[in-house]
Coordinates of C-alpha atoms in Angstrom, one line a residue:
X1 CA 3.8 -24.1 -15.5
X2 CA 0.8 -25.8 -17.0
X3 CA -0.5 -22.5 -18.3
X4 CA 2.9 -22.0 -20.1
X5 CA 2.4 -25.3 -21.9
X6 CA -1.3 -24.6 -22.9
X7 CA -0.2 -21.2 -24.4
X8 CA 2.7 -23.1 -26.2
X9 CA 0.2 -25.7 -27.5
X10 CA -1.7 -22.7 -28.8
X11 CA 1.4 -21.1 -30.4
X12 CA 2.3 -24.4 -32.0
X13 CA -1.3 -24.7 -33.4
X14 CA -0.7 -21.5 -35.1
X15 CA 2.6 -22.9 -36.5
X16 CA 0.7 -25.9 -37.7
X17 CA -1.5 -23.7 -39.9
X18 CA 1.4 -22.8 -41.9
X19 CA 3.2 -26.1 -41.9
X20 CA 2.6 -29.4 -43.7
X21 CA 0.8 -32.0 -41.6
X22 CA 2.6 -35.2 -40.9
X23 CA 1.6 -38.5 -39.3
X24 CA 3.2 -40.1 -36.2
X25 CA 5.6 -42.1 -38.1
X26 CA 6.9 -39.5 -40.5
X27 CA 7.9 -36.4 -38.4
X28 CA 10.0 -34.0 -40.2
X29 CA 13.6 -34.1 -38.9
X30 CA 14.4 -31.0 -36.9
X31 CA 17.3 -28.8 -38.1
X32 CA 20.6 -30.2 -37.1
X33 CA 23.5 -27.9 -36.5
X34 CA 27.0 -28.5 -37.7
X35 CA 29.1 -31.4 -36.2
X36 CA 31.1 -29.1 -34.1
X37 CA 28.3 -26.8 -33.1
X38 CA 25.8 -26.7 -30.1
X39 CA 23.9 -29.9 -29.4
X40 CA 21.0 -30.9 -27.2
X41 CA 19.5 -34.4 -26.3
X42 CA 16.4 -35.4 -24.4
X43 CA 16.1 -38.5 -22.2
X44 CA 12.9 -39.8 -21.0
X45 CA 12.0 -40.2 -17.4
X46 CA 9.1 -41.5 -15.3
X47 CA 5.4 -40.8 -16.3
X48 CA 2.3 -40.8 -14.2
X49 CA -1.4 -40.1 -15.2
X50 CA -0.8 -36.5 -14.9
X51 CA 3.0 -35.9 -15.3
X52 CA 5.9 -36.6 -17.6
X53 CA 9.6 -36.3 -16.7
X54 CA 12.7 -36.0 -18.9
X55 CA 16.2 -34.6 -18.9
X56 CA 17.6 -31.9 -21.2
X57 CA 21.4 -32.2 -21.9
X58 CA 22.9 -29.4 -23.8
X59 CA 26.6 -29.0 -25.0
X60 CA 28.6 -26.0 -26.4
X61 CA 25.5 -24.0 -25.8
X62 CA 24.9 -20.3 -24.8
X63 CA 21.2 -20.7 -24.6
X64 CA 18.7 -23.6 -24.3
X65 CA 14.8 -23.9 -24.4
X66 CA 12.1 -26.5 -24.8
X67 CA 8.6 -26.8 -25.9
X68 CA 5.8 -29.3 -25.3
X69 CA 3.7 -30.1 -28.2
X70 CA 0.4 -32.1 -28.8
X71 CA 1.1 -35.4 -30.6
X72 CA -0.2 -34.2 -34.0
X73 CA 1.6 -30.9 -34.0
X74 CA 4.6 -30.6 -36.3
X75 CA 8.0 -29.9 -34.8
X76 CA 8.9 -26.1 -34.9
X77 CA 12.2 -24.6 -36.0
X78 CA 15.0 -24.2 -33.5
X79 CA 14.5 -20.5 -33.8
X80 CA 10.8 -20.8 -32.8
X81 CA 11.7 -23.0 -29.8
X82 CA 14.2 -20.6 -28.5
X83 CA 12.1 -17.5 -28.9
X84 CA 8.8 -19.1 -27.7
X85 CA 9.9 -22.0 -25.6
X86 CA 10.7 -22.5 -22.0
X87 CA 14.2 -21.3 -21.0
X88 CA 16.4 -24.1 -19.7
X89 CA 19.9 -24.5 -18.3
X90 CA 22.5 -24.1 -21.1
X91 CA 25.6 -25.4 -19.2
X92 CA 24.4 -28.5 -17.6
X93 CA 21.8 -31.3 -17.7
X94 CA 18.4 -30.3 -16.2
X95 CA 15.7 -32.5 -15.0
X96 CA 12.1 -31.4 -15.8
X97 CA 8.8 -32.5 -14.7
X98 CA 5.7 -31.3 -16.4
X99 CA 2.5 -31.5 -14.4
X100 CA -1.3 -31.2 -14.9
X101 CA -1.4 -33.4 -18.0
X102 CA -4.3 -35.6 -19.4
X103 CA -4.0 -39.3 -18.6
X104 CA -3.4 -41.8 -21.5
X105 CA -2.1 -38.9 -23.8
X106 CA 1.0 -38.8 -25.8
X107 CA 2.9 -35.5 -25.6
X108 CA 6.0 -34.5 -27.8
X109 CA 8.9 -32.6 -26.2
X110 CA 11.5 -30.8 -28.3
X111 CA 14.5 -28.7 -27.4
X112 CA 16.8 -26.4 -29.0
X113 CA 20.2 -24.7 -28.4
X114 CA 22.2 -21.9 -29.8
X115 CA 25.9 -20.6 -29.4
X116 CA 25.1 -17.3 -30.7
X117 CA 25.9 -18.1 -34.2
X118 CA 24.4 -21.5 -35.0
X119 CA 21.3 -23.4 -33.6
X120 CA 20.4 -27.0 -33.2
X121 CA 17.3 -29.0 -32.2
X122 CA 16.9 -32.2 -30.4
X123 CA 15.1 -35.3 -31.8
X124 CA 11.5 -35.1 -30.7
X125 CA 10.7 -37.0 -27.5
X126 CA 7.3 -38.8 -27.2
X127 CA 6.1 -39.3 -23.6
X128 CA 2.7 -40.9 -22.8
X129 CA 0.9 -40.4 -19.5
X130 CA -0.3 -43.5 -17.6
X131 CA -3.8 -44.7 -17.1
X132 CA -5.5 -43.6 -13.9
X133 CA -5.7 -46.3 -11.4
X134 CA -7.5 -46.4 -8.1
X135 CA -5.3 -46.7 -5.1
X136 CA -6.2 -49.6 -2.7
X137 CA -6.9 -47.2 0.1
X138 CA -9.0 -44.7 -2.1
X139 CA -12.3 -43.7 -0.5
X140 CA -15.2 -44.3 -2.9
X141 CA -17.6 -41.3 -3.0
X142 CA -20.9 -42.5 -4.3
X143 CA -23.1 -39.3 -4.4
X144 CA -23.2 -35.6 -5.4
X145 CA -24.2 -33.4 -2.5
X146 CA -23.8 -30.1 -4.5
X147 CA -22.5 -29.1 -7.9
X148 CA -22.6 -25.5 -8.7
X149 CA -21.3 -23.2 -11.3
X150 CA -20.3 -20.1 -9.4
X151 CA -19.6 -17.9 -12.3
X152 CA -16.5 -16.6 -14.3
X153 CA -13.2 -14.8 -13.7
X154 CA -12.9 -12.5 -16.7
X155 CA -9.3 -11.8 -16.0
X156 CA -8.3 -15.4 -16.0
X157 CA -10.8 -16.7 -18.6
X158 CA -11.7 -19.4 -16.1
X159 CA -15.0 -20.4 -14.3
X160 CA -15.6 -21.7 -10.7
X161 CA -17.0 -25.2 -10.3
X162 CA -17.8 -26.1 -6.7
X163 CA -18.3 -29.9 -6.3
X164 CA -19.3 -31.7 -3.1
X165 CA -18.9 -35.5 -3.2
X166 CA -19.7 -37.9 -0.3
X167 CA -20.4 -41.4 0.6
X168 CA -23.1 -40.6 3.4
X169 CA -26.1 -38.3 3.5
X170 CA -25.2 -34.8 4.4
X171 CA -27.0 -31.9 6.1
X172 CA -26.4 -28.2 6.4
X173 CA -25.4 -26.7 9.7
X174 CA -26.6 -23.4 11.2
X175 CA -24.2 -21.5 8.8
X176 CA -25.3 -23.3 5.6
X177 CA -22.3 -25.5 5.4
X178 CA -22.7 -29.3 4.6
X179 CA -21.6 -31.9 7.2
X180 CA -21.9 -35.7 7.2
X181 CA -25.2 -36.6 8.8
X182 CA -23.6 -40.0 10.0
X183 CA -20.4 -41.9 9.8
X184 CA -18.7 -41.0 6.5
X185 CA -16.9 -38.7 4.3
X186 CA -17.7 -35.4 2.6
X187 CA -15.1 -33.9 0.1
X188 CA -15.5 -30.3 -1.2
X189 CA -13.7 -29.3 -4.4
X190 CA -13.3 -25.9 -5.6
X191 CA -12.3 -26.5 -9.3
X192 CA -11.3 -23.8 -11.8
X193 CA -11.8 -24.6 -15.5
X194 CA -12.8 -23.1 -18.7
X195 CA -16.3 -21.5 -18.8
X196 CA -19.2 -23.5 -20.1
X197 CA -22.3 -22.2 -21.8
X198 CA -25.5 -21.4 -19.8
X199 CA -28.0 -24.2 -20.0
X200 CA -25.1 -26.7 -20.6
X201 CA -22.7 -26.4 -17.6
X202 CA -20.1 -29.1 -17.8
X203 CA -17.0 -29.7 -15.7
X204 CA -13.9 -29.6 -18.1
X205 CA -11.9 -32.7 -18.1
X206 CA -8.2 -32.5 -17.2
X207 CA -5.8 -32.5 -14.3
X208 CA -6.5 -29.9 -11.7
X209 CA -3.4 -28.8 -9.6
X210 CA -3.8 -27.3 -6.1
X211 CA -3.3 -23.5 -6.6
X212 CA -5.0 -20.4 -5.4
X213 CA -4.6 -18.2 -8.6
X214 CA -7.9 -19.5 -10.0
X215 CA -6.4 -20.1 -13.5
X216 CA -8.0 -22.9 -15.7
X217 CA -7.2 -26.4 -14.4
X218 CA -6.4 -25.4 -10.8
X219 CA -8.1 -26.4 -7.4
X220 CA -8.4 -23.6 -5.0
X221 CA -7.1 -24.6 -1.6
X222 CA -9.0 -22.1 0.3
X223 CA -12.3 -23.8 -0.4
X224 CA -11.2 -27.4 -0.9
X225 CA -12.0 -29.1 2.4
X226 CA -12.5 -32.7 3.7
X227 CA -14.9 -33.5 6.5
X228 CA -14.8 -36.9 8.1
X229 CA -17.3 -38.1 10.6
X230 CA -17.1 -41.0 13.0
X231 CA -20.9 -40.7 13.8
X232 CA -20.6 -38.4 16.6
X233 CA -17.7 -35.9 15.9
X234 CA -16.0 -34.9 12.7
X235 CA -12.5 -33.8 11.8
X236 CA -11.9 -31.3 9.0
X237 CA -8.8 -31.2 6.7
X238 CA -7.2 -28.6 4.6
X239 CA -4.8 -29.4 1.8
X240 CA -1.3 -28.0 0.9
X241 CA -0.7 -29.9 -2.2
X242 CA -2.4 -32.5 -4.7
X243 CA -4.3 -33.0 -7.8
X244 CA -7.7 -34.0 -9.0
X245 CA -8.1 -35.8 -12.3
X246 CA -11.5 -35.4 -14.3
X247 CA -12.4 -37.9 -17.0
X248 CA -15.7 -38.2 -18.9
X249 CA -17.4 -40.8 -20.9
X250 CA -20.7 -39.5 -22.2
X251 CA -22.7 -38.6 -19.1
X252 CA -20.5 -40.5 -16.8
X253 CA -17.7 -38.6 -14.9
X254 CA -14.7 -40.2 -13.1
X255 CA -13.1 -37.9 -10.4
X256 CA -10.0 -39.1 -8.9
X257 CA -8.3 -37.1 -6.2
X258 CA -5.1 -37.4 -4.4
X259 CA -4.5 -34.7 -1.8
X260 CA -2.0 -34.1 1.0
X261 CA -2.9 -32.3 4.2
X262 CA -0.9 -30.1 6.4
X263 CA 0.4 -32.9 8.4
X264 CA 1.5 -34.7 5.3
X265 CA -1.2 -37.2 5.4
X266 CA -2.3 -38.5 1.9
X267 CA -5.9 -38.8 1.1
X268 CA -7.1 -40.7 -2.0
X269 CA -10.8 -40.5 -3.3
X270 CA -12.8 -41.6 -6.4
X271 CA -16.2 -40.8 -7.6
X272 CA -17.8 -42.4 -10.8
X273 CA -21.2 -41.3 -12.0
X274 CA -23.2 -38.4 -13.5
X275 CA -22.6 -34.7 -12.7
X276 CA -25.4 -32.2 -13.1
X277 CA -24.1 -28.7 -12.6
X278 CA -26.5 -25.9 -11.4
X279 CA -26.1 -22.3 -11.9
X280 CA -25.5 -20.1 -8.7
X281 CA -27.8 -17.2 -8.0
X282 CA -26.7 -13.8 -9.5
X283 CA -24.1 -11.7 -7.8
X284 CA -25.6 -10.0 -4.7
X285 CA -24.1 -6.6 -5.1
X286 CA -26.3 -3.6 -5.6
X287 CA -25.4 -1.9 -9.0
X288 CA -25.0 1.8 -9.9
X289 CA -27.7 2.4 -12.4
X290 CA -26.7 6.1 -13.5
X291 CA -23.9 7.9 -15.0
X292 CA -21.3 9.3 -12.6
X293 CA -19.1 12.4 -13.2
X294 CA -17.1 13.7 -10.3
X295 CA -13.9 15.3 -9.1
X296 CA -11.9 13.4 -6.6
X297 CA -10.2 15.2 -3.7
X298 CA -7.9 12.3 -2.5
X299 CA -6.1 9.2 -3.6
X300 CA -3.7 6.4 -2.3
X301 CA -2.3 3.4 -4.0
X302 CA -0.7 0.0 -3.2
X303 CA 2.1 -1.5 -5.1
X304 CA 2.3 -5.2 -5.3
X305 CA 5.2 -5.8 -7.7
X306 CA 4.9 -8.8 -10.0
X307 CA 2.2 -10.5 -8.2
X308 CA 0.6 -11.9 -11.4
X309 CA 4.0 -13.4 -12.5
X310 CA 3.8 -11.6 -15.8
X311 CA 7.0 -9.5 -15.6
X312 CA 5.0 -6.3 -15.1
X313 CA 4.2 -4.2 -12.0
X314 CA 0.7 -4.3 -10.4
X315 CA -1.1 -1.4 -8.6
X316 CA -4.4 -0.8 -6.8
X317 CA -5.3 2.9 -6.9
X318 CA -8.2 4.4 -4.9
X319 CA -9.6 7.7 -5.9
X320 CA -12.3 9.3 -3.7
X321 CA -14.5 12.4 -3.7
X322 CA -15.2 12.6 0.1
X323 CA -13.0 12.0 3.1
X324 CA -12.1 8.4 4.1
X325 CA -11.3 7.1 7.6
X326 CA -9.8 3.8 8.3
X327 CA -10.2 2.9 4.6
X328 CA -14.0 3.7 4.2
X329 CA -15.7 6.7 3.0
X330 CA -17.0 8.9 5.8
X331 CA -20.2 10.0 4.0
X332 CA -22.1 9.7 0.9
X333 CA -19.7 9.7 -2.2
X334 CA -17.9 7.8 -4.8
X335 CA -14.5 5.9 -4.8
X336 CA -12.9 4.6 -7.9
X337 CA -10.9 1.5 -7.4
X338 CA -8.3 0.7 -10.4
X339 CA -6.1 -2.3 -10.8
X340 CA -3.4 -1.1 -13.2
X341 CA -0.6 -3.1 -14.8
X342 CA 2.6 -1.0 -15.3
X343 CA 6.2 -1.5 -16.0
X344 CA 7.8 -3.5 -13.3
X345 CA 9.5 -1.6 -10.4
X346 CA 12.1 -3.6 -8.6
X347 CA 13.1 -3.5 -4.9
X348 CA 15.1 -0.4 -4.1
X349 CA 13.8 1.6 -7.0
X350 CA 11.6 4.7 -6.7
X351 CA 7.8 3.6 -6.9
X352 CA 5.5 5.6 -9.1
X353 CA 2.7 5.0 -11.4
X354 CA 3.7 5.4 -15.0
X355 CA 2.3 7.9 -17.3
X356 CA 0.1 6.5 -20.1
X357 CA -3.2 5.6 -21.5
X358 CA -4.7 2.6 -19.8
X359 CA -7.3 0.4 -21.4
X360 CA -9.2 -2.7 -20.2
X361 CA -7.3 -6.0 -20.2
X362 CA -9.1 -8.6 -22.3
X363 CA -7.8 -11.7 -20.3
X364 CA -4.4 -11.9 -18.7
X365 CA -2.6 -8.7 -17.3
X366 CA -0.8 -6.8 -20.1
X367 CA 1.2 -3.6 -20.0
X368 CA -0.9 -0.2 -19.6
X369 CA -4.1 -2.1 -19.0
X370 CA -6.7 -2.2 -16.1
X371 CA -8.2 -5.3 -14.8
X372 CA -11.9 -5.3 -15.6
X373 CA -14.5 -5.4 -12.8
X374 CA -16.1 -8.7 -12.2
X375 CA -18.4 -10.3 -9.6
X376 CA -18.9 -13.7 -8.2
X377 CA -22.3 -15.2 -7.3
X378 CA -23.3 -15.1 -3.7
X379 CA -20.9 -12.4 -3.0
X380 CA -21.6 -8.8 -2.0
X381 CA -18.2 -7.5 -3.0
X382 CA -17.0 -7.2 -6.6
X383 CA -13.4 -7.5 -7.8
X384 CA -11.1 -5.9 -10.2
X385 CA -11.6 -2.2 -11.2
X386 CA -15.0 -0.8 -10.1
X387 CA -16.7 2.4 -9.0
X388 CA -18.3 2.3 -5.6
X389 CA -20.8 4.6 -4.2
X390 CA -21.9 5.1 -0.7
X391 CA -25.5 6.4 0.0
X392 CA -26.6 8.5 2.9
X393 CA -27.1 5.4 5.0
X394 CA -23.6 4.0 4.1
X395 CA -25.0 1.3 1.9
X396 CA -22.5 0.5 -1.0
X397 CA -23.4 0.3 -4.7
X398 CA -21.1 -0.9 -7.4
X399 CA -20.4 -0.3 -11.1
X400 CA -18.1 -3.0 -12.9
X401 CA -15.7 -1.1 -15.3
X402 CA -15.3 -2.9 -18.5
X403 CA -14.3 -0.2 -21.2
X404 CA -13.0 3.2 -21.7
X405 CA -9.6 4.8 -20.8
X406 CA -7.6 6.2 -17.8
X407 CA -5.2 9.0 -18.7
X408 CA -2.3 9.3 -16.2
X409 CA 0.2 12.2 -16.3
X410 CA 2.8 12.7 -13.5
X411 CA 4.9 15.8 -13.1
X412 CA 7.3 15.6 -10.1
X413 CA 5.1 14.2 -7.3
X414 CA 1.8 15.6 -8.7
X415 CA -0.5 13.2 -10.7
X416 CA -3.3 14.2 -13.1
X417 CA -5.9 11.3 -13.5
X418 CA -8.6 11.5 -16.2
X419 CA -11.0 8.6 -16.2
X420 CA -13.6 8.1 -19.0
X421 CA -14.8 4.7 -18.3
X422 CA -17.9 2.6 -18.8
X423 CA -19.6 -0.6 -17.8
X424 CA -21.0 -3.5 -20.0
X425 CA -24.4 -1.9 -19.5
X426 CA -23.2 1.4 -21.0
X427 CA -23.1 3.3 -17.7
X428 CA -20.6 6.1 -18.0
X429 CA -18.0 6.7 -15.1
X430 CA -16.1 9.8 -15.4
X431 CA -13.8 11.6 -12.9
X432 CA -10.7 13.6 -12.5
X433 CA -8.0 14.0 -9.9
X434 CA -4.9 16.2 -9.4
X435 CA -2.6 15.9 -6.5
X436 CA 0.0 13.6 -4.8
X437 CA -0.6 9.9 -4.4
X438 CA 1.0 8.2 -1.3
X439 CA 2.0 4.8 -2.3
X440 CA 2.3 1.8 0.1
X441 CA 4.9 -0.7 -1.1
X442 CA 3.5 -4.3 -0.9
X443 CA 5.9 -5.8 -3.2
X444 CA 6.8 -9.3 -2.0
X445 CA 3.4 -9.9 -0.1
X446 CA 2.5 -13.5 0.0
X447 CA -1.0 -14.2 -1.5
X448 CA -2.7 -14.9 1.8
X449 CA -5.7 -17.3 1.9
X450 CA -6.0 -20.8 3.2
X451 CA -7.3 -20.0 6.6
X452 CA -8.4 -17.3 8.9
X453 CA -5.1 -15.3 8.9
X454 CA -5.2 -11.9 7.4
X455 CA -1.3 -11.5 7.1
X456 CA 0.7 -11.3 3.9
X457 CA 4.1 -10.8 5.4
X458 CA 6.2 -12.1 8.3
X459 CA 5.6 -9.8 11.4
X460 CA 7.7 -9.1 14.6
X461 CA 5.0 -7.6 16.8
X462 CA 6.0 -4.4 18.8
X463 CA 5.1 -5.3 22.4
X464 CA 7.6 -3.0 24.2
X465 CA 4.9 -0.7 25.3
X466 CA 3.0 -3.6 27.2
X467 CA 4.5 -3.7 30.7
X468 CA 2.1 -6.0 32.4
X469 CA 0.2 -9.0 30.9
X470 CA -2.3 -11.4 32.3
X471 CA -1.7 -15.0 33.3
X472 CA -5.2 -16.8 33.5
X473 CA -5.5 -20.3 35.0
X474 CA -8.4 -22.2 33.5
X475 CA -7.9 -25.4 35.4
X476 CA -8.9 -28.7 33.9
X477 CA -11.5 -27.3 31.7
X478 CA -10.5 -29.7 28.9
X479 CA -11.3 -32.7 31.2
X480 CA -8.0 -34.2 30.2
X481 CA -6.4 -34.2 33.6
X482 CA -4.0 -31.2 33.0
X483 CA -3.9 -27.4 33.7
X484 CA -4.6 -25.0 30.9
X485 CA -3.2 -21.4 31.0
X486 CA -3.8 -18.3 28.9
X487 CA -1.1 -15.7 28.6
X488 CA -2.6 -12.3 27.3
X489 CA 0.0 -9.7 26.4
X490 CA -2.1 -7.0 25.4
X491 CA -2.7 -3.3 26.6
X492 CA -5.6 -0.9 25.6
X493 CA -3.1 1.8 24.1
X494 CA -1.0 -0.7 22.2
X495 CA -2.1 -1.8 18.8
X496 CA -0.4 -5.2 18.6
X497 CA -1.0 -8.1 21.0
X498 CA -0.3 -11.9 21.6
X499 CA -2.7 -14.4 23.2
X500 CA -1.3 -17.8 24.0
X501 CA -2.8 -20.9 25.5
X502 CA -0.6 -23.7 26.9
X503 CA -1.1 -26.9 28.7
X504 CA 0.9 -27.8 31.9
X505 CA 1.0 -30.8 34.3
X506 CA -1.9 -30.5 36.7
X507 CA 0.5 -29.6 39.6
X508 CA 0.7 -26.1 38.2
X509 CA -2.3 -24.0 39.5
X510 CA -0.7 -20.8 40.5
X511 CA 2.1 -20.2 38.0
X512 CA 2.9 -21.6 34.6
X513 CA 5.7 -24.1 33.9
X514 CA 8.8 -22.6 32.4
X515 CA 10.2 -24.3 29.4
X516 CA 9.6 -25.0 25.7
X517 CA 6.2 -25.4 24.3
X518 CA 5.2 -26.7 20.8
X519 CA 2.0 -25.8 18.8
X520 CA 0.2 -29.0 18.2
X521 CA -1.6 -29.8 14.9
X522 CA -5.4 -29.8 15.3
X523 CA -7.1 -29.9 18.6
X524 CA -7.5 -33.6 19.1
X525 CA -7.3 -34.9 22.6
X526 CA -4.1 -37.0 21.8
X527 CA -2.2 -33.8 21.2
X528 CA -3.4 -31.9 24.1
X529 CA -0.7 -32.8 26.6
X530 CA 1.8 -30.9 28.8
X531 CA 4.0 -28.6 26.8
X532 CA 1.4 -28.2 24.1
X533 CA 0.4 -24.9 22.8
X534 CA -3.3 -24.8 21.6
X535 CA -3.5 -23.7 17.8
X536 CA -5.6 -20.7 17.1
X537 CA -9.1 -21.4 15.8
X538 CA -12.5 -19.7 15.7
X539 CA -15.5 -20.3 18.0
X540 CA -18.7 -18.7 17.2
X541 CA -16.9 -15.8 15.4
X542 CA -14.5 -15.3 18.4
X543 CA -10.7 -16.1 18.5
X544 CA -9.7 -19.0 20.6
X545 CA -6.4 -20.6 21.2
X546 CA -3.2 -18.8 20.3
X547 CA -3.5 -15.6 18.2
X548 CA -1.6 -12.6 17.0
X549 CA -3.9 -9.6 16.8
X550 CA -3.7 -5.8 15.6
X551 CA -6.2 -3.1 16.3
X552 CA -6.8 0.4 15.0
X553 CA -7.2 3.5 17.1
X554 CA -10.8 2.7 17.5
X555 CA -10.1 -0.7 19.0
X556 CA -11.3 -2.6 16.0
X557 CA -9.2 -5.7 14.8
X558 CA -7.6 -5.0 11.5
X559 CA -5.3 -7.9 11.4
X560 CA -5.4 -11.4 12.9
X561 CA -3.4 -14.6 12.6
X562 CA -3.9 -17.9 14.5
X563 CA -0.8 -19.9 15.4
X564 CA -0.8 -23.1 13.4
X565 CA 2.7 -24.1 14.0
X566 CA 5.8 -23.3 15.9
X567 CA 7.2 -22.9 19.3
X568 CA 7.1 -20.7 22.5
X569 CA 9.6 -20.6 25.4
X570 CA 8.7 -19.2 28.8
X571 CA 11.2 -18.3 31.5
X572 CA 11.0 -16.2 34.7
X573 CA 13.5 -14.0 36.5
X574 CA 12.1 -12.8 39.7
X575 CA 8.6 -11.2 38.9
X576 CA 9.6 -10.8 35.1
X577 CA 8.4 -13.3 32.7
X578 CA 10.0 -13.7 29.1
X579 CA 8.1 -15.0 26.4
X580 CA 9.8 -15.9 23.1
X581 CA 7.6 -17.0 20.3
X582 CA 8.3 -18.4 16.7
X583 CA 5.0 -19.3 15.1
X584 CA 3.4 -19.7 11.7
X585 CA -0.1 -18.8 10.7
X586 CA -2.6 -20.8 8.7
X587 CA -2.1 -19.2 5.3
X588 CA -1.4 -21.6 2.2
X589 CA 2.1 -19.8 2.2
X590 CA 2.6 -19.4 5.9
X591 CA 3.7 -16.1 7.5
X592 CA 6.0 -16.0 10.3
X593 CA 5.1 -14.4 13.6
X594 CA 8.2 -14.1 15.8
X595 CA 9.5 -11.9 18.7
X596 CA 9.7 -12.0 22.4
X597 CA 8.2 -10.0 25.4
X598 CA 9.4 -9.2 28.9
X599 CA 7.3 -8.0 31.7
X600 CA 5.2 -8.8 34.8
X601 CA 2.1 -10.9 34.9
X602 CA -1.3 -10.3 36.7
X603 CA -2.4 -13.8 37.8
X604 CA -6.0 -14.5 37.3
X605 CA -7.7 -17.8 38.6
X606 CA -10.7 -18.6 36.5
X607 CA -11.2 -22.4 36.4
X608 CA -13.7 -23.3 33.7
X609 CA -15.3 -26.7 32.9
X610 CA -17.0 -28.1 29.9
X611 CA -18.8 -31.3 29.5
X612 CA -16.5 -34.3 28.9
X613 CA -15.7 -34.8 25.2
X614 CA -15.6 -31.2 24.2
X615 CA -12.5 -29.4 23.4
X616 CA -13.1 -25.7 23.5
X617 CA -12.1 -23.0 25.6
X618 CA -14.1 -20.0 26.9
X619 CA -14.9 -17.3 24.4
X620 CA -12.8 -14.3 24.3
X621 CA -13.9 -10.8 23.4
X622 CA -12.1 -10.7 20.1
X623 CA -14.6 -10.8 17.3
X624 CA -13.3 -11.6 13.8
X625 CA -15.8 -12.5 11.1
X626 CA -15.7 -16.2 10.2
X627 CA -14.0 -17.3 7.0
X628 CA -16.2 -16.1 4.2
X629 CA -16.8 -17.6 0.9
X630 CA -15.3 -14.5 -0.8
X631 CA -14.0 -11.1 0.6
X632 CA -14.0 -7.6 -0.8
X633 CA -10.7 -5.6 -1.0
X634 CA -12.1 -2.2 -1.4
X635 CA -11.3 -0.9 2.1
X636 CA -8.2 1.3 2.4

């Protein structure tokens, strides 16, 4: 919503160029419709440092829209408001809250209505955001551990500012992540704002809202983390909502954060002081340095629907000149990865890539455009549209596509692609393809991210082919006085599996308690009680706790999701166990993992003990890479 208002402010700035300026006390009256025509009024609501609220009340209207303006911008006509504004309900009063605003700033809201014949505008409504005040419980952070400019996202016209603030000295662990060295707090913020020039990197002021789309004035939840240490152990929190307000007075920044974690706990922070931002190292991918001209022998594509919320369709197309297996080139060769914006194809309609000439998109997605290739520092995998080369040893090289054309012609089910592309450095990438393109429909996929899960949709695992599972008794390995069990519903010849860890009373040693279990948040000792399900987590790159897993024909894990919430019901009839599960993963927008399994269990007694105070189970054989700073998407 904030981005819409920013675009409107820009549009209204253009209107201002052709209008007569006016001061605050002498606004031109908006056009007024006839007495018996449509009308609209605005009523002020509450304001905060980053939000304003108001109500829109139309009457006798067939259409209604509103605009938010800067205080010094003249009021546009009703026609402009209706054509360029935000659509609102025309038959009833509607409350509106606008977020991501600048503290102590006056904004002007105007609305317009039409009945199809005549139009009318509201009186301008001035709303002023409040001053930022520090909550009494705010944690004061007094030092900058790290402030890095990670680079730019060309598609979104934004840049990544990674800021780590603390009130205690911090040290890096074996993986390179900072942790509090003693009792205290470390807050890591992944802020996306407007790019700033080399040699003068500066964090833009404004209100950053928690959102994973990496648009200006957003806070990425995937890399915004709180770590709190009591001096011996630390707790880690991810966030589901919140905002960060950045203010600046000369060289002094004030950063105020209010963030809500997954358990609805609210955390307030404040930092005041200087902020020197360093450039990150150059992208770590190896570039293609020669021209490419090839003929592709195969292709496939993914359709994501309107994933960019632009009203257009989004495709990822993969063209390759050597065979592929499990999404990877089988020998030295080239793969062209294209992100295309097409007319929108709705659910139930035939999915195809539209004919046309596609050129590079300058910033936001537009019709018949391709997303330019871009890379982020400290990341070996570029994004957007790229050419990938694998050498004889399987090492990848990339060319980031930033110009040229892609001609697409489809006759029946046969496509002809003609690519005449180039990079910023002037490297030419050319290729042709003629043939069919199988398209996988991923319309409706959730964005993913936020944790270890690789899911984008709800899943119901197919476990019918698994006749016997394992029931593993771990004993009192948590040193909490209870019995722990692992249920492994897995078979070598079945792609999908579930592994569940539960806690029972210590009287259960040869069989599991039947009943209703609940996934408990975190892994704190206070939550690890009978009828609790251990949530999924990673221990030294291995899955631990409760997980859903999917493997390919070679036995490699291709999908994995830890249980972060939900319930499990276990019952028994003779030798047959029934395990019913309804779980959620750890994505920012959670995916549901639900279903049931019935079969026999092989009992395994394997008591295991750890030193008191630790809360980890034995390692599994499931190896999933730890959460990465970024990840490539070019495997199909």
